Coordinates of C-alpha atoms in Angstrom, one line a residue:
Chain V
M761 CA -182.3 48.6 1.1
G762 CA -184.6 45.4 1.7
A763 CA -186.7 43.3 0.1
E764 CA -187.6 45.7 -2.9
S765 CA -190.4 44.4 -4.9
R766 CA -190.0 42.3 -7.9
A767 CA -192.3 45.1 -9.6
V768 CA -189.7 47.7 -8.9
R769 CA -186.2 45.7 -10.1
L770 CA -188.2 45.4 -12.8
Y771 CA -188.8 48.6 -13.1
R772 CA -185.0 49.9 -12.1
T773 CA -183.6 47.6 -14.7
M774 CA -185.3 48.7 -17.6
R775 CA -184.8 52.4 -16.6
L776 CA -181.5 51.7 -16.3
I777 CA -181.2 50.2 -20.2
R778 CA -183.2 53.3 -21.7
E779 CA -181.6 56.4 -20.3
F780 CA -178.1 54.2 -20.5
E781 CA -179.8 53.6 -24.2
E782 CA -180.5 56.6 -24.8
R783 CA -177.6 58.8 -24.0
C784 CA -175.3 56.4 -25.8
L785 CA -177.4 57.2 -28.8
A786 CA -176.9 60.4 -28.8
M787 CA -173.0 60.4 -28.5
S788 CA -173.4 58.0 -31.0
L789 CA -175.1 60.5 -33.0
T790 CA -172.2 62.9 -32.4
G791 CA -169.2 60.9 -32.8
E792 CA -168.4 60.5 -29.1
I793 CA -169.0 56.7 -29.3
V794 CA -167.1 55.7 -32.6
G795 CA -168.7 52.6 -33.7
G796 CA -172.0 53.6 -33.1
I797 CA -174.8 51.5 -31.7
H798 CA -177.7 48.7 -31.8
P799 CA -180.3 50.4 -30.2
Y800 CA -182.3 48.0 -27.5
I801 CA -184.9 50.7 -27.0
G802 CA -187.8 49.5 -27.2
Q803 CA -186.7 45.6 -26.2
E804 CA -186.1 46.3 -21.9
A805 CA -188.5 44.0 -21.2
V806 CA -186.6 41.4 -22.3
A807 CA -183.5 41.5 -21.2
A808 CA -184.6 42.6 -17.1
G809 CA -187.2 39.8 -17.4
V810 CA -185.0 37.6 -18.1
C811 CA -181.7 37.6 -16.1
A812 CA -184.3 38.9 -13.1
A813 CA -184.8 34.9 -12.9
L814 CA -180.9 34.5 -13.3
T815 CA -178.0 34.7 -10.3
Q816 CA -174.7 36.0 -10.6
D817 CA -173.2 32.5 -11.0
D818 CA -175.4 31.9 -14.8
V819 CA -174.2 32.8 -17.7
V820 CA -175.1 34.6 -21.0
A821 CA -174.5 35.4 -23.9
S822 CA -175.9 38.2 -25.8
T823 CA -176.0 39.7 -29.1
H824 CA -175.2 42.9 -31.1
R825 CA -177.7 43.9 -29.8
G826 CA -176.1 43.7 -26.4
H827 CA -176.4 46.6 -23.9
G828 CA -179.0 45.8 -22.4
H829 CA -178.0 42.2 -21.4
V830 CA -175.0 42.9 -19.9
L831 CA -176.6 45.2 -17.8
A832 CA -179.1 43.6 -16.7
K833 CA -177.2 41.4 -15.4
G834 CA -175.6 43.8 -12.9
A835 CA -172.5 45.1 -15.1
D836 CA -171.4 48.7 -14.4
P837 CA -172.7 51.2 -16.2
K838 CA -170.2 53.1 -15.4
R839 CA -167.5 50.8 -17.2
M840 CA -169.7 49.9 -20.1
L841 CA -169.8 53.4 -20.4
A842 CA -165.8 53.6 -20.6
E843 CA -166.1 50.7 -23.0
L844 CA -168.1 52.2 -25.5
L845 CA -165.6 55.3 -25.4
G846 CA -162.7 52.8 -25.5
T847 CA -160.9 53.8 -22.2
T848 CA -158.5 51.5 -20.4
D849 CA -161.7 51.6 -18.1
G850 CA -163.8 49.9 -20.4
L851 CA -165.1 46.4 -19.2
N852 CA -162.9 45.2 -21.9
R853 CA -160.4 47.9 -21.5
G854 CA -161.7 49.2 -24.5
R855 CA -160.7 46.5 -26.4
G856 CA -164.1 45.3 -27.0
G857 CA -166.7 48.7 -27.7
S858 CA -170.2 48.1 -28.3
M859 CA -170.6 44.4 -30.0
H860 CA -168.3 42.8 -27.4
A861 CA -168.8 44.5 -24.4
A862 CA -168.3 41.4 -21.4
D863 CA -167.9 40.9 -17.8
V864 CA -167.1 37.4 -17.7
G865 CA -166.9 37.6 -13.9
L866 CA -170.8 38.4 -14.3
G867 CA -171.0 35.7 -16.0
V868 CA -171.2 37.8 -19.3
Y869 CA -170.1 36.3 -22.1
G870 CA -170.1 38.8 -24.2
A871 CA -172.0 40.7 -26.7
N872 CA -170.8 39.6 -29.9
G873 CA -171.2 40.4 -33.3
I874 CA -172.0 37.2 -35.3
V875 CA -175.7 36.8 -35.5
G876 CA -176.8 33.3 -34.0
A877 CA -172.9 32.4 -32.1
G878 CA -173.8 32.4 -28.9
A879 CA -176.1 29.9 -29.1
P880 CA -173.4 27.2 -29.2
I881 CA -171.4 29.0 -26.9
A882 CA -174.0 29.2 -24.3
A883 CA -174.9 25.4 -24.6
G884 CA -171.3 25.1 -24.6
A885 CA -171.3 26.5 -20.6
A886 CA -174.5 24.8 -19.8
W887 CA -172.8 20.9 -21.0
S888 CA -169.7 21.9 -18.2
F889 CA -172.4 22.9 -15.8
Q890 CA -173.9 19.8 -16.3
Q891 CA -170.4 17.8 -16.1
R892 CA -169.4 19.2 -13.1
G893 CA -172.8 19.0 -11.0
E894 CA -173.5 22.8 -10.7
D895 CA -176.6 24.7 -10.3
R896 CA -176.3 27.1 -12.9
V897 CA -178.1 27.7 -16.3
A898 CA -176.7 29.3 -19.7
V899 CA -178.9 31.8 -21.7
A900 CA -178.3 33.1 -25.4
F901 CA -180.0 36.0 -26.9
F902 CA -180.9 36.0 -30.0
G903 CA -183.1 38.1 -32.8
D904 CA -185.3 36.7 -35.0
G905 CA -183.1 37.0 -38.1
A906 CA -181.4 34.9 -36.1
L907 CA -183.3 31.4 -37.0
S908 CA -182.3 31.3 -39.9
Q909 CA -178.8 30.4 -38.8
G910 CA -177.9 27.1 -38.9
V911 CA -175.4 26.7 -36.1
V912 CA -178.4 28.4 -34.2
L913 CA -180.7 25.2 -34.9
E914 CA -178.0 23.3 -34.5
A915 CA -177.6 23.9 -31.0
F916 CA -180.9 23.1 -30.5
N917 CA -180.2 19.7 -31.5
L918 CA -177.3 19.2 -29.2
A919 CA -178.9 20.9 -25.7
A920 CA -182.3 18.6 -26.8
L921 CA -180.4 15.5 -27.4
W922 CA -178.0 16.7 -24.3
R923 CA -180.9 18.5 -21.6
L924 CA -178.8 21.1 -21.3
P925 CA -179.4 23.8 -18.9
V926 CA -179.8 26.1 -21.1
V927 CA -182.9 28.4 -21.9
F928 CA -183.0 29.7 -26.0
V929 CA -184.3 33.6 -25.5
C930 CA -185.5 34.7 -29.0
E931 CA -186.1 38.7 -28.9
N932 CA -188.1 38.6 -31.9
N933 CA -188.5 42.3 -33.3
G934 CA -189.8 41.6 -36.4
Y935 CA -187.1 43.0 -38.3
A936 CA -183.7 41.4 -39.1
T937 CA -181.6 44.6 -40.1
S938 CA -184.3 45.4 -42.8
L939 CA -185.9 42.6 -43.7
P940 CA -189.4 41.7 -41.7
V941 CA -189.3 38.4 -40.0
G942 CA -192.6 37.3 -42.4
R943 CA -189.6 37.7 -44.9
A944 CA -187.0 35.5 -43.5
L945 CA -189.0 32.8 -41.8
A946 CA -190.7 30.0 -43.5
G947 CA -193.5 28.3 -40.5
D948 CA -193.8 29.2 -37.0
P949 CA -191.1 30.2 -34.8
V950 CA -192.2 28.1 -31.6
E951 CA -193.0 25.2 -33.3
R952 CA -189.5 25.0 -35.2
A953 CA -187.9 24.8 -31.7
A954 CA -190.9 23.3 -30.1
A955 CA -189.7 20.3 -33.6
F956 CA -186.4 20.0 -31.2
G957 CA -188.4 18.9 -28.0
L958 CA -187.3 22.5 -26.4
A959 CA -189.8 23.1 -24.3
A960 CA -190.9 26.4 -26.4
R961 CA -193.6 28.8 -26.0
A962 CA -194.0 32.9 -26.7
V963 CA -194.2 35.5 -24.1
D964 CA -195.0 39.2 -24.7
G965 CA -191.7 41.4 -24.7
M966 CA -193.1 44.4 -24.1
D967 CA -194.3 42.8 -20.1
A968 CA -191.4 42.5 -17.9
E969 CA -193.8 40.7 -15.5
A970 CA -194.4 38.0 -18.1
V971 CA -191.2 37.9 -19.5
A972 CA -189.8 37.4 -15.5
D973 CA -192.2 34.8 -15.2
A974 CA -192.3 32.7 -17.9
A975 CA -188.2 33.0 -17.7
A976 CA -188.4 31.9 -13.8
Q977 CA -190.4 28.5 -15.2
A978 CA -188.1 28.2 -18.4
V979 CA -184.7 28.4 -15.9
E980 CA -186.6 26.1 -13.0
R981 CA -186.8 23.4 -15.2
C982 CA -183.2 23.5 -16.9
R983 CA -182.1 24.0 -12.7
A984 CA -184.6 20.6 -11.8
G985 CA -182.7 18.9 -14.7
G986 CA -185.4 18.9 -17.1
G987 CA -184.3 20.6 -20.4
P988 CA -183.4 23.0 -22.5
A989 CA -185.9 25.8 -22.7
Y990 CA -186.7 28.2 -25.8
L991 CA -188.7 31.6 -24.7
E992 CA -189.7 33.7 -28.0
C993 CA -190.3 37.2 -26.4
R994 CA -192.6 39.3 -29.4
T995 CA -191.0 42.6 -29.3
Y996 CA -189.7 45.9 -31.1
R997 CA -186.6 48.1 -31.6
F998 CA -187.8 51.5 -31.4
H999 CA -185.3 53.0 -32.9
G1000 CA -183.1 51.6 -36.1
H1001 CA -181.0 48.5 -36.1
H1002 CA -178.5 51.1 -36.1
S1003 CA -177.3 54.1 -34.7
Y1004 CA -175.9 54.9 -38.5
E1005 CA -179.6 54.4 -39.5
E1006 CA -180.6 57.5 -37.8
Q1007 CA -177.8 59.6 -39.5
V1008 CA -178.8 58.6 -43.3
A1009 CA -182.6 58.1 -42.0
L1010 CA -183.6 55.4 -43.4
N1011 CA -187.1 54.2 -42.7
Y1012 CA -188.5 50.8 -43.5
R1013 CA -191.1 51.0 -40.7
D1014 CA -194.1 52.1 -41.4
D1015 CA -195.2 54.6 -38.7
A1016 CA -198.0 53.6 -38.1
E1017 CA -196.6 50.6 -37.2
V1018 CA -193.9 52.0 -35.0
G1019 CA -196.8 54.3 -33.3
D1020 CA -198.4 51.4 -32.5
W1021 CA -195.4 49.4 -30.4
R1022 CA -194.1 53.1 -28.6
A1023 CA -197.6 52.7 -27.8
R1024 CA -197.0 49.7 -26.0
D1025 CA -193.4 50.8 -24.0
P1026 CA -192.9 48.3 -21.5
L1027 CA -191.3 51.4 -19.1
R1028 CA -195.1 52.8 -18.8
T1029 CA -196.7 49.4 -18.8
Q1030 CA -194.0 48.6 -16.2
S1031 CA -194.3 52.4 -13.9
T1032 CA -198.3 51.2 -13.5
R1033 CA -197.1 48.9 -11.4
V1034 CA -194.9 50.9 -8.7
D1035 CA -196.4 54.0 -7.2
E1036 CA -195.4 57.3 -8.6
A1037 CA -193.1 58.5 -6.0
T1038 CA -191.3 55.3 -6.8
V1039 CA -191.4 55.8 -10.0
R1040 CA -189.7 59.5 -9.9
A1041 CA -187.3 57.8 -7.0
V1042 CA -185.9 55.5 -9.3
D1043 CA -186.0 57.5 -12.3
A1044 CA -183.9 60.5 -10.0
E1045 CA -181.4 57.4 -8.9
I1046 CA -180.8 56.2 -12.9
T1047 CA -180.8 60.2 -13.8
T1048 CA -177.5 60.8 -11.7
L1049 CA -176.4 57.0 -11.7
I1050 CA -175.8 57.6 -15.8
D1051 CA -174.5 61.1 -15.1
E1052 CA -172.0 60.1 -13.2
A1053 CA -171.4 57.3 -15.8
V1054 CA -170.3 59.4 -18.9
E1055 CA -168.7 62.3 -16.1
F1056 CA -167.0 58.6 -15.7
A1057 CA -166.4 57.4 -19.0
R1058 CA -165.1 61.0 -20.5
A1059 CA -162.8 61.3 -17.6
G1060 CA -161.4 57.7 -19.0
R1061 CA -157.5 57.2 -20.3
A1062 CA -157.7 55.9 -24.1
P1063 CA -155.1 53.0 -24.4
E1064 CA -151.5 53.5 -25.9
P1065 CA -151.6 52.5 -29.5
H1066 CA -148.3 50.2 -28.7
E1067 CA -150.8 47.9 -26.5
A1068 CA -152.6 47.8 -29.1
L1069 CA -152.4 43.7 -29.9
D1070 CA -152.3 43.1 -25.7
H1071 CA -154.3 40.3 -24.8
L1072 CA -154.3 38.9 -28.3
Y1073 CA -152.4 35.4 -26.5
A1074 CA -153.1 34.5 -22.8
D1075 CA -149.9 33.7 -22.5
G1076 CA -149.0 36.8 -24.0
T1077 CA -147.2 35.7 -27.0
T1078 CA -146.1 38.5 -29.2
T1079 CA -146.6 39.5 -32.7
R1080 CA -143.9 40.4 -35.0
P1081 CA -145.0 44.0 -35.9
G1082 CA -146.6 44.7 -39.5
V1083 CA -144.4 47.2 -40.6
M1084 CA -140.6 46.4 -40.6
I1085 CA -138.2 48.7 -42.3
Chain F
M65 CA -137.6 4.6 -25.3
G66 CA -138.2 2.9 -28.6
A67 CA -139.8 2.2 -31.7
L68 CA -143.2 4.9 -31.2
A69 CA -146.2 5.2 -34.4
Y70 CA -147.3 8.3 -34.8
I71 CA -151.1 7.6 -33.9
T72 CA -150.1 6.3 -31.0
A73 CA -148.5 9.5 -30.1
L74 CA -151.2 11.8 -30.1
N75 CA -153.2 8.9 -28.5
Q76 CA -150.9 8.3 -25.7
A77 CA -150.6 12.3 -25.5
L78 CA -154.4 12.9 -24.7
H79 CA -154.4 10.1 -22.3
D80 CA -151.8 11.0 -20.6
E81 CA -153.1 14.8 -19.9
M82 CA -157.0 13.1 -20.1
A83 CA -155.6 11.3 -16.7
R84 CA -153.4 14.3 -15.5
D85 CA -155.9 17.1 -16.2
D86 CA -159.7 16.4 -15.3
R87 CA -160.8 19.4 -17.1
V88 CA -159.8 18.1 -20.3
C89 CA -162.7 17.2 -22.1
V90 CA -162.9 15.4 -26.6
F91 CA -165.8 16.3 -28.6
G92 CA -165.7 14.5 -31.7
E93 CA -168.0 12.4 -34.6
D94 CA -167.1 8.6 -33.8
V95 CA -164.4 9.6 -31.0
R96 CA -166.0 7.0 -28.5
I97 CA -165.2 4.2 -31.1
G98 CA -161.6 5.6 -32.4
L99 CA -162.3 6.0 -35.2
T100 CA -159.4 7.6 -36.3
Q101 CA -157.2 5.6 -33.8
T102 CA -157.1 9.3 -32.4
T103 CA -159.3 8.8 -29.5
K104 CA -158.6 4.8 -28.6
G105 CA -159.8 3.6 -25.5
L106 CA -160.6 7.0 -23.9
H107 CA -164.2 6.8 -23.8
E108 CA -163.8 3.0 -22.0
R109 CA -161.0 4.6 -19.7
F110 CA -162.5 7.9 -19.1
G111 CA -166.3 7.8 -20.4
D112 CA -169.4 9.4 -21.6
G113 CA -168.9 13.2 -19.6
R114 CA -165.5 13.3 -21.1
V115 CA -165.7 11.8 -24.2
V116 CA -168.6 12.9 -26.4
D117 CA -169.6 11.7 -29.3
T118 CA -171.6 14.7 -31.4
P119 CA -174.1 14.5 -33.5
L120 CA -172.9 15.8 -37.7
S121 CA -173.2 19.4 -36.5
E122 CA -169.6 20.8 -36.4
Q123 CA -170.3 24.3 -36.2
A124 CA -172.4 24.0 -32.7
F125 CA -169.5 20.9 -31.4
T126 CA -167.2 23.8 -32.4
S127 CA -168.6 27.4 -30.2
L128 CA -169.7 24.0 -27.7
A129 CA -166.3 23.6 -26.6
T130 CA -165.8 27.4 -26.9
G131 CA -168.0 27.7 -24.5
A132 CA -166.9 24.9 -22.2
A133 CA -163.6 26.2 -22.2
M134 CA -164.9 29.6 -21.1
A135 CA -167.0 27.9 -18.1
G136 CA -163.3 26.0 -17.1
Q137 CA -163.0 22.9 -19.2
R138 CA -159.9 22.2 -21.6
P139 CA -162.1 20.5 -24.7
V140 CA -160.5 19.0 -27.0
V141 CA -162.3 19.1 -30.6
E142 CA -161.2 16.2 -33.4
Y143 CA -162.2 16.7 -37.0
Q144 CA -162.1 13.9 -39.0
I145 CA -161.5 15.7 -42.8
P146 CA -159.5 19.2 -42.8
S147 CA -162.1 20.7 -45.0
L148 CA -163.9 20.8 -42.2
L149 CA -162.4 23.2 -40.7
Y150 CA -163.8 25.7 -43.4
L151 CA -167.4 24.5 -41.9
V152 CA -165.9 26.1 -38.6
F153 CA -163.8 29.2 -39.6
E154 CA -166.1 31.2 -38.2
Q155 CA -166.4 29.5 -34.6
I156 CA -162.7 29.4 -34.6
A157 CA -161.2 32.2 -36.3
N158 CA -163.9 34.8 -34.9
Q159 CA -165.1 33.5 -32.2
A160 CA -162.8 31.0 -29.7
H161 CA -159.2 33.2 -30.6
K162 CA -160.7 36.5 -30.4
F163 CA -162.5 36.4 -27.0
S164 CA -159.0 36.7 -25.3
L165 CA -158.2 40.2 -26.8
M166 CA -162.0 41.1 -27.5
T167 CA -162.3 41.3 -23.5
G168 CA -159.6 42.9 -22.5
G169 CA -158.4 39.4 -21.3
Q170 CA -160.8 38.6 -19.4
V171 CA -161.1 35.5 -20.5
E172 CA -159.1 32.4 -21.7
V173 CA -160.0 29.7 -24.2
P174 CA -157.8 26.7 -24.0
V175 CA -159.3 24.6 -27.1
T176 CA -157.2 22.3 -28.9
Y177 CA -158.7 21.6 -32.6
L178 CA -157.0 18.1 -34.0
V179 CA -157.3 17.4 -37.0
P180 CA -155.7 13.3 -37.3
G181 CA -155.4 13.0 -41.6
S182 CA -154.5 16.7 -42.4
G183 CA -153.3 16.6 -46.5
S184 CA -153.7 14.7 -49.2
R185 CA -155.1 10.8 -48.6
S186 CA -154.5 8.7 -51.7
G187 CA -157.7 9.0 -53.3
M188 CA -159.7 10.9 -51.2
A189 CA -160.2 13.9 -53.9
G190 CA -160.9 17.1 -53.6
Q191 CA -163.0 17.7 -50.3
H192 CA -160.5 15.6 -48.2
S193 CA -157.1 16.1 -49.3
D194 CA -156.5 20.3 -48.2
H195 CA -154.0 21.0 -45.4
P196 CA -155.6 23.9 -44.2
Y197 CA -152.6 25.3 -41.7
S198 CA -151.7 28.0 -43.3
L199 CA -154.8 29.6 -43.2
F200 CA -154.9 29.6 -39.2
A201 CA -151.4 31.2 -39.7
H202 CA -152.5 34.0 -41.1
V203 CA -155.3 35.0 -38.4
G204 CA -153.4 34.5 -35.7
I205 CA -154.3 30.8 -34.5
K206 CA -152.0 28.9 -33.0
T207 CA -151.1 26.0 -35.1
V208 CA -149.2 22.6 -34.9
L209 CA -147.7 20.5 -37.0
P210 CA -145.4 17.2 -36.0
A211 CA -143.5 15.9 -38.2
T212 CA -142.3 12.7 -35.9
A213 CA -144.3 10.8 -32.8
S214 CA -142.0 12.5 -30.6
D215 CA -143.2 15.4 -31.5
A216 CA -146.7 14.7 -32.4
Y217 CA -146.7 13.7 -28.6
G218 CA -144.9 16.6 -26.9
L219 CA -147.2 19.1 -29.5
L220 CA -150.1 18.2 -28.7
L221 CA -149.5 17.9 -25.0
S222 CA -148.1 21.7 -25.3
A223 CA -151.5 22.7 -26.8
L224 CA -153.7 20.5 -25.1
R225 CA -151.8 22.4 -21.9
D226 CA -151.6 26.4 -23.4
P227 CA -154.6 28.8 -22.5
D228 CA -155.2 30.1 -25.6
P229 CA -157.1 27.9 -29.0
V230 CA -154.4 25.8 -31.0
A231 CA -154.8 24.2 -33.8
V232 CA -153.0 20.6 -34.7
F233 CA -152.3 19.2 -37.6
A234 CA -151.5 15.8 -38.3
P235 CA -150.1 15.0 -41.4
S236 CA -152.4 11.8 -43.1
A237 CA -148.5 10.8 -44.9
L238 CA -147.3 10.5 -41.1
M239 CA -149.9 8.4 -39.5
G240 CA -148.8 5.1 -40.2
T241 CA -144.8 5.8 -39.5
V242 CA -142.9 4.5 -37.0
E243 CA -140.2 6.8 -34.3
E244 CA -137.3 5.3 -32.9
V245 CA -137.4 7.3 -29.7
T246 CA -134.6 7.9 -27.7
G247 CA -135.1 9.5 -24.0
E248 CA -138.4 10.0 -21.9
L249 CA -141.9 11.6 -23.9
G250 CA -142.2 14.9 -23.1
P251 CA -143.6 18.4 -23.8
V252 CA -142.7 20.4 -26.3
P253 CA -142.9 24.2 -26.9
L254 CA -145.0 25.9 -29.4
G255 CA -142.7 28.6 -31.5
S256 CA -139.4 25.7 -31.1
A257 CA -138.2 24.4 -33.7
R258 CA -136.1 21.4 -34.6
I259 CA -133.1 20.9 -36.1
H260 CA -133.2 17.9 -37.5
R261 CA -129.8 17.2 -39.5
A262 CA -127.1 19.8 -39.4
G263 CA -125.3 21.1 -42.4
E264 CA -123.3 23.6 -44.0
D265 CA -124.4 24.2 -47.6
V266 CA -128.2 25.0 -47.4
T267 CA -130.7 25.1 -45.3
V268 CA -133.8 23.5 -45.8
V269 CA -137.1 24.2 -43.9
A270 CA -139.7 21.7 -44.0
T271 CA -142.8 21.0 -42.4
G272 CA -145.0 17.7 -41.9
Q273 CA -144.2 15.0 -44.4
C274 CA -142.0 17.1 -46.6
V275 CA -139.6 16.8 -43.4
H276 CA -139.1 13.3 -44.1
T277 CA -138.8 14.2 -48.0
A278 CA -136.0 16.5 -47.5
L279 CA -133.9 14.0 -44.7
A280 CA -134.0 11.8 -47.7
V281 CA -133.6 13.9 -49.9
A282 CA -130.0 15.3 -48.0
E283 CA -129.3 12.1 -47.0
A284 CA -129.3 10.9 -51.3
M285 CA -126.9 14.4 -51.9
A286 CA -125.0 14.2 -49.2
D287 CA -122.4 13.3 -51.8
E288 CA -122.2 17.0 -53.4
V289 CA -123.4 18.9 -50.6
S290 CA -124.3 19.4 -46.9
V291 CA -128.2 20.0 -46.2
E292 CA -129.4 20.8 -43.3
V293 CA -132.6 20.2 -42.2
V294 CA -134.6 22.4 -40.2
D295 CA -138.6 21.5 -39.4
P296 CA -140.6 25.0 -37.4
R297 CA -142.7 22.2 -35.6
T298 CA -145.2 25.1 -35.1
I299 CA -146.2 27.0 -38.4
Y300 CA -147.5 30.3 -35.7
P301 CA -145.6 31.6 -34.4
V302 CA -142.6 30.7 -36.0
D303 CA -139.2 29.6 -34.3
W304 CA -137.3 32.7 -36.7
E305 CA -134.3 32.4 -34.9
T306 CA -133.7 29.0 -35.4
I307 CA -134.5 29.3 -38.9
R308 CA -132.6 32.5 -38.7
A309 CA -129.7 31.2 -37.7
S310 CA -129.6 28.0 -40.0
A311 CA -130.1 30.2 -43.0
E312 CA -127.8 32.6 -42.2
K313 CA -125.3 30.0 -41.4
T314 CA -125.5 27.9 -44.6
G315 CA -126.1 31.0 -46.9
R316 CA -129.0 29.2 -48.8
L317 CA -132.5 28.7 -47.7
V318 CA -135.2 26.4 -49.4
V319 CA -138.7 26.1 -47.9
I320 CA -140.6 22.5 -48.9
D321 CA -143.9 22.4 -47.6
D322 CA -147.3 20.5 -48.8
A323 CA -149.3 23.1 -49.1
N324 CA -151.0 25.6 -51.7
R325 CA -148.8 28.5 -53.0
M326 CA -150.4 31.1 -53.1
S327 CA -150.4 33.2 -49.8
G328 CA -149.0 29.7 -47.9
F329 CA -146.2 29.5 -45.1
A330 CA -143.9 29.2 -47.4
G331 CA -144.2 32.5 -49.2
E332 CA -143.7 33.7 -45.4
V333 CA -140.7 32.1 -44.8
L334 CA -139.3 33.2 -48.0
A335 CA -140.3 37.3 -47.6
T336 CA -139.1 37.7 -44.5
A337 CA -135.5 35.9 -45.7
A338 CA -135.3 38.3 -48.6
E339 CA -136.7 41.4 -45.7
Q340 CA -133.8 40.1 -43.2
F341 CA -132.3 37.2 -43.2
D342 CA -128.4 37.5 -44.8
L343 CA -128.5 35.0 -47.6
V344 CA -126.2 34.2 -50.8
A345 CA -128.7 33.0 -53.2
P346 CA -132.1 34.4 -53.7
P347 CA -134.1 31.3 -51.8
R348 CA -136.7 28.9 -53.5
R349 CA -140.1 27.1 -52.7
V350 CA -141.6 23.4 -53.7
T351 CA -144.7 23.4 -52.5
R352 CA -148.5 22.7 -54.2
P353 CA -149.8 25.0 -57.1
D354 CA -151.4 28.0 -56.8
G355 CA -155.2 27.0 -56.1
A356 CA -154.5 23.4 -55.9
V357 CA -157.4 21.2 -55.8
I358 CA -156.1 17.3 -55.1
P359 CA -158.0 15.3 -58.3
Y360 CA -158.5 11.8 -57.2
A361 CA -156.7 9.4 -60.0
L362 CA -153.6 8.8 -57.4
V363 CA -151.4 9.7 -60.6
L364 CA -152.6 13.8 -60.5
D365 CA -152.9 13.5 -56.9
Q366 CA -149.3 12.7 -56.0
A367 CA -149.0 15.0 -59.3
L368 CA -149.5 18.2 -57.3
L369 CA -147.7 17.1 -54.3
P370 CA -144.4 18.5 -53.3
N371 CA -141.4 15.3 -54.2
G372 CA -138.1 14.9 -53.1
D373 CA -137.1 15.4 -57.4
Q374 CA -138.8 18.9 -57.1
L375 CA -136.9 19.4 -53.5
T376 CA -133.3 18.2 -55.1
D377 CA -133.7 20.7 -58.1
A378 CA -134.6 23.8 -55.6
I379 CA -131.1 22.9 -53.6
R380 CA -129.0 22.5 -57.5
A381 CA -130.6 25.9 -58.1
V382 CA -130.0 27.9 -54.8
L383 CA -126.5 26.4 -54.8
K384 CA -126.2 27.5 -58.3

């Protein structure tokens, strides 16, 4: 394939996430994906930009809106979709689903169903890289809602104190479920992080190149032993917090507001930086890839009921049955 | 091997395992100076990189251990106060414990949560006196409650070597005790009970410091009844086979457990016995009351803890 430009790679990653998500959203609405999803559509520039700054040895701790991070880190979309369909071919063998998708071999420590929970976990991985003298970085993704979680602020403190190679990436999409950020956060989020001694800055989270540049600086700082960084990516989700919102037609956002953000679609922005033929080729490539993923996932085998507690313990300890007659 | 103090056993297990396996590291408050004595000497021997004094950020350092474990370390987290586990229940029960299943077995989270001084500490009152191991057993976290120094050494060693999260509760009442140990110290497998005293008439399942209460009662009642004392040693997983064999041998069962009655470990033993064991009399339990909050005044504190008189009465009740 040769040396492909970063612009094309960013576009491809975003296109992959977008198409994956659109297909997932449709499959959620038909009930094929049983638990629904937290769509990432609109925020693709963040996952693509940040993960472009990472190697396979670096790790990420993701959020409940994690599909984009997992895919951007390199997870196989076939196995990712299989996971959402709960088959044994899935990344987590059907045990994690949308909110827990993980590919530990690729450094994806998992999407996480508890807001902010990944921040100290990423810091812990970073601590261990530092102790062993390894040139690896950890990234914690979280939303603006997580800035109200104490454990995230505790993690900022520990990371700054110990100069851990961790980048905290806040995806400020303006809403914690339905709560606007202005009604949730006192003070300025960047200043909040800076107060802990993190190298903190905000970046346009709708621009993958801007995110990639900022992330590259933050990651480089970590690798050079400069300590942790905080990157606030100002972004927006085009859809509801969860696919359930589409089903019940919840609407807590102004149409004009959504329209303004949609006009800044990160894919469209990035497509202007890539020649048209390449855009068409990438689009076709991704459509085929996702078609194949759907086919692969649908052909998967559901786990057997008796396997429901497999992997509960790493050493194979088994538990008593819940019903004994 | 001679006299071994309970607290020395915990400390020795940490020294030995940290020397054997350089992935083992310790996080906690005041662990450098070894305030609880459990981590004494570790910092001098193993240094800053492996013995980490943390700020008072229990939630963050608990999950920090999770991340470090996922990245290849084998962390131990020390909590000075048992009730701190309420603060970090999310990080242990909902994060560390669930990763193995949720990832379909992609990752191990070998963290040991060590609570030296669990239970009433005579005058520490409401927020420093709980013994919350049943909560951990309920959610399925491997949970250890050693009653003697050799078990403290052996069970902590097994916890440190286990690929899963393990909570180790060392009862406050036992921290200053000494055991005469014969033979060499070694690991004690999780899920293995210890029969402390053989008997024919009634089985007393006792946990933590209650093992010593049960042994004293058994001795005191020796002229009247032959009591078998069984310590499960791990609250989860439970060595049901040893407990069942003992209970069916004697036909009678009493459980003494220093935790609240409602939904506690003792209740689980009784329920299992009622469903599955062949007994000749209904089993009994001696516990703290439902919903107990330990009051400050010493007489009130002790009034809520299971004691030998209550156990004696319970044994007599199952013998009727």
